[in-house]
XYZ file of C-alpha atoms in Angstrom:
556
model
C -9.132 0.021 23.050
C -7.950 -1.355 25.706
C -7.093 0.437 29.722
C -3.055 -0.101 28.915
C -3.119 1.272 25.481
C 0.401 3.196 25.062
C 0.462 7.078 25.050
C 2.084 9.165 22.199
C 4.151 12.076 22.529
C 2.949 15.325 20.449
C 6.582 15.768 18.799
C 6.945 12.217 17.798
C 3.747 12.091 16.286
C 4.262 14.778 14.179
C 7.564 13.683 13.311
C 5.910 10.472 11.952
C 3.518 11.937 9.922
C 5.488 14.317 8.687
C 7.881 11.950 7.194
C 5.129 9.686 5.487
C 5.131 10.216 1.724
C 2.640 11.959 0.164
C 0.407 9.114 -1.513
C 0.278 7.122 1.996
C -0.695 10.550 3.305
C -3.998 10.395 1.127
C -4.796 6.658 3.096
C -4.820 8.256 6.143
C -8.156 9.236 7.560
C -7.695 11.402 11.096
C -11.668 10.268 12.157
C -11.270 6.789 11.635
C -7.900 4.690 11.759
C -8.041 1.284 10.755
C -8.705 -0.733 13.545
C -5.655 -2.801 15.383
C -6.372 -6.471 15.463
C -5.485 -8.290 18.767
C -3.679 -6.067 21.003
C -1.884 -6.982 23.862
C 1.172 -7.473 26.029
C 3.743 -9.323 25.294
C 6.051 -11.790 27.896
C 8.387 -9.156 27.888
C 6.364 -5.962 29.261
C 5.833 -4.559 25.402
C 2.937 -3.538 23.585
C 2.431 -5.116 20.267
C -0.829 -3.593 17.447
C -1.304 -5.435 14.432
C -1.991 -3.445 11.687
C -3.388 -5.303 9.365
C -0.107 -8.020 7.816
C 2.550 -5.949 9.912
C 3.136 -5.515 13.848
C 3.464 -3.096 15.943
C 5.809 -2.926 18.622
C 5.680 -0.618 21.638
C 8.506 -0.617 24.355
C 7.266 1.896 26.708
C 3.628 3.463 27.946
C 4.852 6.781 26.829
C 6.067 6.673 23.083
C 8.631 9.676 23.377
C 10.821 8.759 20.003
C 11.524 5.847 17.541
C 13.242 3.936 19.998
C 9.779 3.485 21.763
C 7.591 2.054 18.678
C 8.633 0.433 15.504
C 6.740 -1.360 13.088
C 8.104 -5.149 11.007
C 7.508 -3.715 7.843
C 10.135 -2.688 5.308
C 8.873 0.896 5.130
C 9.425 1.617 9.036
C 9.238 4.541 10.260
C 7.468 5.528 6.876
C 4.934 3.059 6.951
C 1.177 3.646 7.420
C 0.935 0.709 9.728
C 3.143 3.045 12.254
C 1.068 6.040 11.931
C -2.451 4.757 11.937
C -1.131 2.496 15.480
C 0.553 6.084 16.510
C -3.140 8.388 15.916
C -5.111 5.486 17.936
C -2.731 6.675 20.917
C -3.825 9.574 23.198
C -1.492 12.492 22.693
C 0.590 12.142 26.554
C 0.757 15.413 28.352
C 3.677 14.078 29.545
C 7.373 16.266 29.048
C 8.858 15.929 25.672
C 12.974 13.784 25.826
C 14.212 17.379 25.185
C 13.261 19.896 27.536
C 16.105 22.178 26.805
C 14.193 24.794 24.158
C 12.053 25.508 28.394
C 15.781 27.941 28.855
C 16.337 25.787 32.244
C 13.155 24.049 32.354
C 14.174 20.295 34.223
C 12.773 16.998 34.355
C 12.084 14.741 37.528
C 10.088 11.853 37.895
C 7.510 12.896 34.925
C 7.017 16.412 36.862
C 8.421 19.243 34.772
C 9.783 22.519 36.505
C 8.779 25.202 34.198
C 10.456 28.831 34.751
C 7.838 31.394 35.785
C 5.930 33.174 33.188
C 7.551 36.847 32.283
C 5.903 39.529 34.231
C 7.312 42.488 32.013
C 6.479 43.601 28.591
C 7.890 44.319 25.277
C 8.747 43.061 21.879
C 8.579 39.335 21.429
C 12.250 37.449 21.453
C 13.068 36.401 17.479
C 12.182 32.450 18.503
C 8.775 33.886 19.796
C 8.156 35.482 16.728
C 8.862 32.626 14.773
C 6.285 30.846 16.097
C 3.756 33.371 16.166
C 4.706 33.665 11.943
C 4.659 30.153 11.625
C 1.340 29.624 13.576
C -0.244 32.469 11.366
C 0.852 30.440 8.001
C -0.713 27.678 9.830
C -4.049 28.823 9.514
C -3.844 30.832 6.495
C -3.381 27.276 5.190
C -5.723 25.222 6.850
C -8.691 28.310 6.744
C -8.039 27.931 2.975
C -8.278 24.554 2.364
C -10.688 23.439 5.441
C -10.408 20.592 8.150
C -12.793 18.008 5.754
C -9.410 17.836 4.111
C -8.202 15.324 6.747
C -4.467 16.177 6.066
C -2.471 14.575 8.093
C 0.224 17.534 7.810
C -2.442 19.836 9.175
C -2.161 17.745 12.584
C 1.686 17.894 12.539
C 2.020 21.112 11.809
C -0.239 21.929 14.921
C 1.306 19.343 17.535
C 4.020 20.745 16.477
C 2.817 24.553 16.826
C 1.543 23.656 20.475
C 4.909 22.330 21.747
C 6.658 25.333 20.574
C 4.485 28.030 21.985
C 4.812 26.536 24.876
C 8.520 26.182 25.103
C 8.610 29.484 23.909
C 6.494 30.328 26.940
C 3.434 31.795 24.782
C 1.276 28.811 27.037
C -2.349 30.991 25.727
C -1.279 30.198 21.891
C -0.048 26.822 22.719
C -3.127 25.874 24.632
C -5.428 27.102 21.795
C -3.450 25.397 19.328
C -3.865 21.606 21.329
C -7.677 22.702 20.735
C -7.300 23.204 17.325
C -5.465 19.321 17.484
C -8.505 18.400 19.016
C -10.831 19.401 16.400
C -8.361 18.232 13.589
C -8.118 14.571 15.241
C -11.494 14.392 16.425
C -13.518 15.093 13.105
C -17.377 15.027 13.850
C -17.355 14.428 17.471
C -17.031 18.381 18.129
C -19.915 20.440 17.622
C -19.314 22.645 14.565
C -20.127 26.227 16.662
C -17.313 24.963 19.251
C -14.767 23.984 16.367
C -14.986 27.651 14.996
C -14.922 28.981 18.395
C -11.566 27.147 19.027
C -10.282 27.921 15.717
C -10.978 31.494 15.915
C -9.628 31.736 19.420
C -6.210 30.179 18.589
C -6.321 32.251 15.150
C -6.765 35.781 17.075
C -4.230 34.684 19.963
C -1.630 34.437 17.589
C -2.833 37.524 15.513
C -2.989 39.529 18.850
C 0.629 38.794 19.377
C 1.783 39.281 15.974
C -0.228 43.021 16.348
C 1.396 43.613 19.665
C 4.565 43.157 18.668
C 4.451 45.422 15.959
C 4.056 48.171 18.491
C 6.945 47.309 20.161
C 4.668 46.146 23.218
C 3.441 42.773 23.933
C 2.034 42.668 27.850
C 2.437 39.469 29.999
C -0.817 38.746 30.004
C -0.714 37.847 26.369
C 1.471 35.457 27.027
C -0.216 33.153 29.138
C 0.762 30.920 32.287
C 2.327 27.622 32.484
C 0.213 26.814 34.747
C -3.194 27.083 37.259
C -1.880 29.207 40.326
C -3.734 28.794 43.656
C -4.166 31.752 45.879
C -5.170 31.702 49.404
C -9.019 32.803 50.064
C -11.034 33.150 53.503
C -13.185 30.480 54.743
C -15.775 29.637 52.301
C -19.263 28.590 53.040
C -20.966 26.850 49.990
C -24.034 25.940 48.369
C -23.881 22.780 46.403
C -25.480 23.681 42.571
C -25.057 20.991 39.754
C -21.972 18.253 39.006
C -21.359 17.481 35.684
C -19.150 15.096 33.690
C -15.902 15.773 32.103
C -15.065 13.807 29.319
C -12.319 15.991 27.445
C -10.295 15.740 24.513
C -7.384 15.994 26.340
C -8.068 12.414 27.004
C -9.018 13.052 31.029
C -12.623 12.436 32.658
C -14.090 12.442 35.890
C -16.671 14.811 37.315
C -17.140 18.417 38.126
C -19.268 20.155 41.514
C -20.045 23.442 41.185
C -20.713 25.470 44.734
C -22.076 28.749 44.879
C -21.343 31.150 47.957
C -23.778 34.254 49.930
C -22.588 36.633 46.925
C -23.811 34.357 43.847
C -20.069 33.385 43.075
C -19.219 30.297 41.712
C -16.874 27.715 42.923
C -15.526 24.364 41.738
C -14.491 20.935 42.976
C -12.648 18.307 40.136
C -12.123 15.405 40.209
C -10.393 13.852 36.807
C -7.972 11.803 35.637
C -6.359 10.860 32.344
C -8.232 7.877 30.320
C -8.240 5.879 26.864
C -11.117 7.327 25.775
C -14.526 4.835 24.598
C -16.488 3.247 26.755
C -13.602 3.928 29.301
C -13.916 7.683 30.174
C -17.604 7.517 30.770
C -16.857 4.394 33.268
C -14.231 6.675 34.634
C -17.464 9.761 34.772
C -19.434 7.591 36.444
C -17.132 5.902 39.109
C -15.773 9.621 40.181
C -19.550 11.069 40.679
C -19.797 8.101 43.281
C -16.389 9.232 45.029
C -15.024 11.868 47.105
C -13.057 14.498 45.677
C -9.833 15.439 46.977
C -10.818 18.498 49.257
C -9.678 19.197 53.137
C -10.518 15.224 53.971
C -14.196 14.929 53.322
C -15.674 11.945 52.478
C -18.513 12.704 50.771
C -19.082 11.940 47.324
C -19.904 14.328 44.441
C -23.080 13.222 43.789
C -23.908 14.360 48.093
C -21.807 17.197 47.608
C -23.618 18.821 44.739
C -26.809 18.761 47.034
C -25.608 19.712 50.411
C -23.832 22.972 51.581
C -19.699 23.023 52.388
C -17.572 24.859 54.873
C -13.736 25.318 53.556
C -11.466 26.829 55.912
C -7.793 28.034 54.679
C -9.043 27.358 51.340
C -6.656 27.349 48.125
C -8.332 28.365 44.858
C -7.573 29.496 41.430
C -8.540 32.741 39.784
C -11.778 30.806 38.156
C -12.589 29.625 41.246
C -11.519 25.997 41.451
C -10.916 24.936 44.776
C -7.575 23.223 45.160
C -5.908 20.185 47.438
C -3.493 21.935 49.713
C -2.557 19.922 52.831
C -3.788 22.896 54.925
C -7.364 22.820 53.745
C -10.009 21.999 55.681
C -13.285 20.992 54.866
C -16.995 19.834 56.363
C -19.849 18.912 54.327
C -23.323 19.907 56.206
C -26.545 19.340 55.614
C -28.939 19.232 52.768
C -29.594 22.438 51.187
C -32.218 23.426 49.194
C -31.913 25.759 46.305
C -32.912 29.316 46.966
C -36.179 30.330 45.190
C -35.056 34.009 44.999
C -32.427 32.603 42.552
C -35.180 31.655 40.155
C -36.618 35.266 39.983
C -34.283 36.908 38.007
C -30.918 35.905 39.072
C -28.069 34.754 36.707
C -24.564 34.892 36.660
C -21.658 35.140 33.679
C -22.046 31.356 33.939
C -24.971 29.776 34.571
C -28.784 30.915 34.476
C -31.965 29.771 36.991
C -34.800 29.400 35.086
C -37.998 28.232 35.701
C -39.536 26.431 32.426
C -42.212 23.647 31.400
C -41.806 20.830 29.038
C -43.303 21.475 25.953
C -41.833 18.698 23.396
C -38.965 18.350 20.986
C -37.449 20.615 18.535
C -35.166 18.376 16.928
C -33.325 16.172 19.325
C -33.369 19.072 21.999
C -35.959 19.551 24.802
C -38.493 22.491 23.980
C -39.340 24.348 27.104
C -41.381 26.934 27.508
C -41.039 30.249 29.406
C -43.608 32.001 32.012
C -44.355 34.192 28.729
C -44.899 31.381 26.830
C -41.671 32.181 24.640
C -40.166 28.251 23.494
C -36.221 28.159 24.071
C -34.589 24.637 23.514
C -32.150 22.916 25.156
C -29.096 20.166 25.002
C -27.063 18.333 27.111
C -23.417 18.998 27.392
C -21.272 16.638 24.713
C -19.895 14.600 27.932
C -23.471 13.985 29.271
C -24.744 13.290 25.827
C -22.043 10.587 26.004
C -23.252 9.324 29.068
C -26.927 9.068 27.766
C -28.071 12.133 28.828
C -30.458 12.208 25.469
C -32.706 9.488 26.485
C -33.277 11.459 29.754
C -34.252 14.475 27.357
C -36.712 12.370 25.106
C -38.265 10.828 28.433
C -39.174 14.173 29.716
C -40.621 15.227 26.344
C -42.940 12.434 26.960
C -44.661 14.562 30.173
C -45.607 18.000 28.849
C -46.243 20.706 31.367
C -43.549 19.372 33.737
C -42.229 21.976 35.448
C -38.397 22.138 35.470
C -36.475 24.417 38.001
C -33.698 24.151 35.329
C -29.810 25.325 36.128
C -28.515 26.346 32.243
C -24.809 27.442 30.562
C -25.082 29.837 27.379
C -22.627 28.312 24.878
C -21.722 28.798 21.481
C -23.530 26.060 20.214
C -26.964 26.936 22.605
C -28.277 26.526 25.962
C -26.752 23.725 27.960
C -28.666 21.667 30.574
C -26.541 21.005 33.913
C -29.548 19.793 35.891
C -32.799 20.559 37.148
C -35.394 19.985 40.189
C -38.868 19.218 39.629
C -41.657 19.001 41.971
C -42.576 15.923 43.646
C -46.050 15.795 42.771
C -44.853 15.197 39.210
C -41.698 12.901 39.404
C -41.188 10.705 42.250
C -37.339 10.669 42.305
C -35.039 8.937 44.846
C -34.584 9.833 48.013
C -30.949 10.161 48.061
C -31.490 12.727 44.917
C -33.378 15.518 46.884
C -35.666 16.242 43.806
C -32.897 17.749 41.800
C -31.064 15.255 39.028
C -27.659 16.009 37.550
C -28.251 15.255 33.777
C -25.809 12.411 32.801
C -24.806 11.206 35.493
C -28.562 10.348 37.266
C -30.445 8.849 34.872
C -34.422 8.951 34.631
C -36.672 6.046 34.511
C -40.281 6.017 33.119
C -41.317 4.692 36.402
C -40.594 8.217 38.035
C -43.318 10.034 36.263
C -46.729 10.350 37.686
C -48.291 10.788 34.428
C -48.498 8.022 32.067
C -46.095 8.640 28.459
C -47.627 10.097 25.515
C -45.692 10.496 22.036
C -43.116 13.074 22.060
C -44.675 16.122 20.159
C -42.481 17.292 17.713
C -42.087 21.505 17.726
C -40.990 23.506 14.484
C -37.401 24.719 14.664
C -36.905 28.241 16.849
C -36.717 31.367 14.407
C -33.028 31.550 14.103
C -31.282 34.642 15.140
C -28.300 36.197 13.213
C -25.612 34.533 15.370
C -26.914 31.387 14.091
C -26.714 32.236 10.190
C -23.054 34.310 11.028
C -21.746 30.609 12.297
C -23.094 28.207 10.394
C -21.207 29.957 7.208
C -17.754 30.298 9.691
C -18.699 26.311 10.295
C -19.062 25.835 6.402
C -15.441 27.961 5.498
C -13.476 26.391 8.774
C -15.105 22.422 7.145
C -15.162 22.939 3.592
C -12.098 26.000 3.222
C -12.555 28.034 -0.158
C -14.592 26.091 -1.822
C -17.687 26.420 0.440
C -17.628 30.115 -0.755
C -16.587 29.337 -4.324
C -19.283 27.311 -5.488
C -22.245 28.655 -3.032
C -23.006 32.596 -3.494
C -27.137 32.607 -3.808
C -27.393 31.246 -0.738
C -24.447 33.433 1.043
C -26.492 36.862 -0.605
C -29.804 35.699 0.817
C -28.180 35.047 4.646
C -26.995 38.692 3.954
C -30.435 40.299 3.315
C -31.761 38.132 6.361
C -28.832 39.804 8.900
C -29.803 43.040 7.147
C -33.672 42.455 7.821
C -32.306 41.642 11.285
C -31.026 45.123 12.256
C -27.558 42.995 11.985
C -26.027 45.777 9.359
C -22.200 44.985 10.316
C -22.903 40.989 10.438
C -24.252 41.662 6.756
C -21.679 43.710 5.788
C -18.960 41.049 7.117
C -20.558 38.314 5.590
C -20.263 39.803 1.857
C -16.268 40.662 2.774
C -15.920 37.099 3.652
C -17.191 36.202 0.126
C -15.523 38.888 -1.467
C -12.247 37.716 0.494
C -12.649 34.265 -1.213
C -12.767 35.297 -4.946
C -9.764 37.819 -4.803
C -7.167 36.290 -7.146
C -4.868 37.016 -9.395
C -3.624 35.179 -13.190
C -0.639 33.185 -13.575
C 1.578 33.266 -16.465
C -0.152 30.838 -18.797
C -3.482 32.817 -17.244
C -5.102 30.452 -14.514
C -6.214 32.104 -11.629
C -4.211 31.487 -8.272
C -6.696 32.656 -5.461
C -4.769 35.015 -2.642
C -4.064 33.304 0.868
C -4.328 35.878 3.001
C -7.916 37.899 2.107
C -9.928 34.841 3.445
C -8.448 33.923 6.937
C -8.445 37.751 8.107
C -12.040 38.040 6.488
C -13.738 34.829 8.237
C -11.279 36.065 11.775
C -13.210 39.385 11.364
C -16.676 37.719 11.264
C -16.028 35.312 14.034
C -14.798 38.052 16.211
C -17.930 40.096 15.601
C -20.224 36.963 15.982
C -18.820 36.210 19.155
C -19.424 40.019 20.483
C -22.949 40.089 18.764
C -23.737 36.397 21.199
C -22.084 38.520 24.093
C -24.195 41.334 23.763
C -27.324 39.483 22.952
C -26.695 36.869 26.585
């Protein structure tokens, strides 16, 4: 995809998908749109894409209305060519052309001024309640059919809901609906557990709003905030820990460097900008790793900063520890700082773990490591690090069993992610500028770095699955295949429910069986045909998803 490929408004994409005739909707594959040929600019500044025998022309860098994009076929704008061309575009985060729904929001030089978030509590307005009810209905339909149906109307529905929710100041629900759009429009590129979590979080957000409205009071915290807020902090003395690449479904790419203060709290410095995906995103992540962040005028790159100390005065930071680049902020990068050995004694935070582990081999594509007690754990790179080739680095490590790693790990719904690691110089000779530490995906390992000769990577048997993977497996099946995942498979679900019982996860087994029962709740139509009830299955699915996340949190 060219770097100057146009973007598209979420509302315009929803409008075009909504208007497609039923026979054309069946031909759209949201995962692999028909490749366009010879895209490029014309002399008048417009951008053309040839879709088969038709030509789609963009007259603006961001297509906000049908006046900004057109197709020369007879069916335009209700044509497959236009829909496929727009599906290849990144969805723009720029404001939509009619912001009147924002109740006073104004647009100036592509900057949206949004009214302050509500600070009181009370019932939802009729318009807000309408968005919540439409969201709940959309989830009922989505979980009944599954995301594998690849219905363009599903994507159009959630694109519109994301816009309407933010317009009605339901900011949390809007963000969650945007995450659902990422699941629907990037089939196969988001890990199944992450997709389940995105769907469950969005459905739960809508459910909470409806429930609290019924009680007559919706706290402002349930509505969310229009944007990240930054507050003043005292002077900070920080130690760099790791830098991770960012390749987001929103079309942004770059890096984020995480640092730690003396109390163990994590702080982060982000450098990322919108891109158009593909190789451009991975290149941008690598480039930002070599650049200095916008923080207090420092000239130290992320690659150096993650290995150094940092002093920040007049700091501005968000609630989640993200440091802002306000004008009054002053920062100075200090000397190279080593990781404190005490971190690896028994130290964890809510976000990351510090663990000493020894390389044993592979378990599938995951790196198998052993702790001091000999217990095997498996780690994977993040999705962004994987795009940068981190799986090759894990394979290289697996070819040198016995290598001791001081690992920085993150617990996620998809398992343990390896973010960075330090090594002993007598086992791996890294470039001097790395100071004995590797940022997975950004620092690439070479066979010549290892002191020991390469061996055939040993393939270990899979680590025994506990209750949580069993629950997530069924949640993922329903999310992808809908009701059919349960109607067509009764015996294996009963077996998994028994496994949960044996693992003392009694309530999880009960919820799993209730999920199966909900999928079979039906009535008879006037002609005797079975009509499945739409409501019970999504509610049972959400109940199991909430319990699964609670189980994971307790187990962690």
